[in-house]
Short mmCIF file of C-alpha atoms in Angstrom, two decimals:
data_model
loop_
_atom_site.label_atom_id
_atom_site.label_comp_id
_atom_site.label_asym_id
_atom_site.label_seq_id
_atom_site.Cartn_x
_atom_site.Cartn_y
_atom_site.Cartn_z
CA TRP A 8 49.03 44.19 3.91
CA MET A 9 48.65 47.32 1.75
CA LEU A 10 52.38 47.38 1.00
CA GLU A 11 52.26 43.75 -0.13
CA PHE A 12 49.21 44.52 -2.27
CA LEU A 13 51.06 47.38 -3.98
CA GLN A 14 54.19 45.27 -4.44
CA LEU A 15 52.17 42.57 -6.18
CA GLY A 16 50.18 45.02 -8.29
CA VAL A 17 51.02 46.99 -11.40
CA ILE A 18 50.18 50.48 -12.59
CA ALA A 19 49.54 49.30 -16.14
CA LEU A 20 49.16 45.94 -17.84
CA VAL A 21 49.01 44.85 -21.47
CA VAL A 22 47.25 41.58 -22.29
CA ASP A 23 47.29 40.84 -26.02
CA ASP A 24 45.89 44.03 -27.60
CA THR A 25 44.32 45.43 -24.41
CA LEU A 26 45.80 48.02 -22.04
CA PHE A 27 44.55 48.12 -18.43
CA VAL A 28 45.16 51.27 -16.36
CA HIS A 29 43.38 52.64 -13.32
CA GLY A 30 42.38 56.08 -14.57
CA GLY A 31 43.26 56.35 -18.24
CA LEU A 32 45.55 57.98 -20.75
CA GLN A 33 45.71 61.64 -21.64
CA ASP A 34 48.20 63.52 -23.82
CA GLU A 35 50.59 64.37 -20.98
CA SER A 36 50.72 60.81 -19.63
CA VAL A 37 51.43 59.13 -22.99
CA GLY A 38 54.80 57.40 -22.70
CA HIS A 39 55.64 59.32 -19.51
CA VAL A 40 57.55 57.71 -16.66
CA PRO A 41 58.33 59.97 -13.69
CA GLY A 42 62.01 60.83 -13.47
CA ARG A 43 62.65 60.26 -17.18
CA ASP A 44 63.31 63.12 -19.57
CA SER A 45 62.01 61.47 -22.72
CA GLU A 46 58.73 59.85 -23.75
CA ILE A 47 58.68 56.13 -24.46
CA THR A 48 57.01 55.52 -27.82
CA SER A 49 56.04 51.84 -27.45
CA VAL A 50 53.11 51.02 -25.15
CA ARG A 51 54.66 47.72 -24.05
CA GLU A 52 58.07 49.29 -23.26
CA TRP A 53 56.34 52.14 -21.46
CA VAL A 54 54.30 49.73 -19.30
CA VAL A 55 57.46 47.82 -18.32
CA ALA A 56 59.29 51.05 -17.43
CA LEU A 57 56.30 52.49 -15.51
CA ASN A 58 55.90 49.34 -13.42
CA ALA A 59 59.69 49.18 -12.80
CA TRP A 60 59.52 52.78 -11.56
CA LYS A 61 56.66 51.80 -9.22
CA ASP A 62 58.75 48.90 -7.84
CA LYS A 63 61.73 51.22 -7.28
CA GLU A 64 59.51 53.72 -5.45
CA LEU A 65 58.13 50.99 -3.18
CA SER A 66 61.66 49.76 -2.42
CA GLU A 67 62.57 53.32 -1.42
CA PHE A 68 59.50 53.44 0.83
CA VAL A 69 60.55 50.18 2.54
CA ARG A 70 64.04 51.66 3.04
CA GLN A 71 62.75 55.02 4.36
CA PRO A 72 59.05 54.93 5.34
CA ARG A 73 59.18 57.90 7.71
CA TRP A 74 59.52 61.55 6.83
CA GLN A 75 63.04 62.91 7.34
CA LYS A 76 64.31 66.44 7.20
CA ALA A 77 67.34 67.08 5.00
CA ALA A 78 70.02 69.67 5.84
CA SER A 79 68.25 72.00 3.38
CA GLY A 80 65.14 71.79 5.56
CA GLN A 81 63.14 69.90 2.96
CA ARG A 82 61.22 66.85 4.21
CA SER A 83 61.18 63.62 2.21
CA ARG A 84 60.50 59.93 2.50
CA GLY A 85 60.79 56.94 0.23
CA GLY A 86 57.99 56.47 -2.26
CA ALA A 87 56.88 60.10 -2.11
CA SER A 88 56.84 60.36 -5.91
CA LEU A 89 54.62 57.28 -6.18
CA ILE A 90 52.21 58.70 -3.62
CA GLU A 91 52.05 61.95 -5.58
CA TYR A 92 51.52 60.01 -8.85
CA GLY A 93 48.18 58.79 -7.50
CA THR A 94 46.92 62.25 -6.56
CA PRO A 95 46.00 65.53 -8.28
CA GLY A 96 49.55 66.66 -7.45
CA ALA A 97 50.83 64.64 -10.41
CA GLY A 98 48.93 66.89 -12.78
CA LYS A 99 48.08 65.32 -16.12
CA LYS A 100 51.12 63.03 -16.28
CA THR A 101 49.48 60.20 -14.33
CA VAL A 102 47.38 57.26 -15.53
CA ILE A 103 45.97 56.76 -12.04
CA TYR A 104 44.26 60.08 -11.37
CA TYR A 105 42.29 60.94 -14.52
CA ASN A 106 38.69 61.74 -15.40
CA PRO A 107 37.79 60.54 -18.93
CA PHE A 108 34.47 62.41 -18.93
CA ASP A 109 33.48 65.92 -19.93
CA ASP A 110 30.73 67.18 -17.63
CA GLY A 111 29.78 63.55 -16.91
CA ASN A 112 29.65 62.55 -20.58
CA PRO A 113 32.03 60.11 -22.27
CA VAL A 114 34.42 61.54 -24.86
CA LYS A 115 36.80 60.12 -27.44
CA ARG A 116 40.45 59.82 -26.54
CA SER A 117 42.70 62.47 -28.05
CA GLU A 118 44.45 62.01 -31.37
CA LYS A 119 47.82 61.73 -29.60
CA VAL A 120 46.50 58.95 -27.32
CA ARG A 121 44.88 57.12 -30.23
CA ARG A 122 48.10 57.27 -32.29
CA PHE A 123 50.21 56.05 -29.34
CA LEU A 124 47.92 53.06 -28.81
CA ASP A 125 47.41 52.27 -32.50
CA LYS A 126 51.15 52.33 -33.24
CA SER A 127 51.62 49.61 -30.62
CA GLY A 128 48.67 47.51 -31.75
CA ILE A 129 46.48 48.34 -28.74
CA LYS A 130 42.83 48.00 -29.72
CA CYS A 131 41.17 48.28 -26.30
CA THR A 132 41.73 50.22 -23.08
CA ILE A 133 40.03 49.30 -19.82
CA SER A 134 40.05 51.67 -16.88
CA GLY A 135 38.10 52.61 -13.79
CA HIS A 136 38.76 55.40 -11.27
CA GLN A 137 35.83 57.66 -12.17
CA PRO A 138 32.55 56.37 -10.73
CA HIS A 139 29.73 57.12 -13.11
CA GLY A 140 26.80 54.79 -12.63
CA SER A 141 25.73 51.20 -12.69
CA THR A 142 27.12 50.12 -16.07
CA PRO A 143 30.48 50.52 -17.84
CA THR A 144 30.85 53.22 -20.48
CA VAL A 145 32.06 52.12 -23.90
CA VAL A 146 33.46 54.57 -26.47
CA ARG A 147 34.29 53.20 -29.92
CA HIS A 148 36.74 55.16 -32.06
CA MET A 149 35.76 54.32 -35.63
CA GLU A 150 38.91 55.79 -37.23
CA THR A 151 41.30 53.43 -35.40
CA GLY A 152 38.99 50.73 -34.07
CA LEU A 153 39.98 51.60 -30.48
CA LEU A 154 37.49 50.54 -27.85
CA ALA A 155 37.76 52.57 -24.61
CA ILE A 156 35.93 51.01 -21.68
CA THR A 157 35.56 52.86 -18.38
CA ALA A 158 34.16 50.48 -15.82
CA ASP A 159 34.06 52.00 -12.35
CA THR A 160 30.59 51.17 -11.09
CA SER A 161 31.46 51.58 -7.41
CA ARG A 162 28.40 53.76 -6.87
CA SER A 163 26.12 50.86 -7.63
CA ASP A 164 25.04 50.20 -4.04
CA THR A 165 21.84 48.18 -4.30
CA SER A 166 20.84 49.07 -0.76
CA GLY A 167 20.31 52.69 -1.84
CA ILE A 168 16.76 53.92 -1.86
CA GLY A 169 14.97 53.14 -5.07
CA SER A 170 17.61 50.89 -6.64
CA LYS A 171 15.30 47.85 -6.62
CA VAL A 172 12.32 50.02 -7.51
CA PHE A 173 13.95 51.21 -10.73
CA ASN A 174 15.87 48.02 -11.55
CA PRO A 175 14.64 44.86 -9.78
CA LEU A 176 17.45 42.86 -11.42
CA ASN A 177 20.17 44.91 -9.70
CA ASN A 178 21.70 42.19 -7.50
CA ARG A 179 25.36 43.21 -7.39
CA GLY A 180 25.46 44.45 -3.83
CA HIS A 181 28.24 46.73 -2.69
CA ALA A 182 30.89 47.21 -5.36
CA ILE A 183 34.50 47.96 -4.48
CA SER A 184 36.91 49.33 -7.03
#
C-alpha cells in the first residue's frame, strides 16, 4: 500500500498562488531536480519536473525493487535516488528533508528563495516535516508579501502529561503528519 500511496502523491504542489512541499525550500533546492544539470527558473515548471522525476524513480523501483550488484561491485536498486532525496543524504538539494528553524526559532526564507517564489507569483508556502509544537508557525515576509507556514504539529499528543492541565481545549488527539 505504501507504493500506491507514493505513486498517487506528489513531492510538490502548486494551487493558485500557494506552494505545498513537505520540508521547505532552501537556496540549494530552488529549481533543482535530481539528475538535471540546470536549475528550473519557474516554480510551476519545476514542480512538474520534480514530480515527473519522482514518478520515474518509482517506476524504476517497480522494475528493480531488490538490490543488485553490478560488475563494478557497486550495489543499486530502482528508486535509490528517490529514497536518498528524502534523507539527510540528499544534502540541501531536497524539499523533503529540511529544517526551517534556527535553534527552534522561525526565520525568514532566504533572498534567493523569496525571489524564486515571487517571480512565479507564489505568495504562500505551506510545509511540515519539522515538529515544533501545537500550533503552526507563520512567517510573513513584508518585502514580498510571502507567507511561509510551517504546520507540523505531530507532537501535539493530548494524552501527554499536563496537556489538558495547560490547555483544556486541546482536543486534537494523536496527530499524524
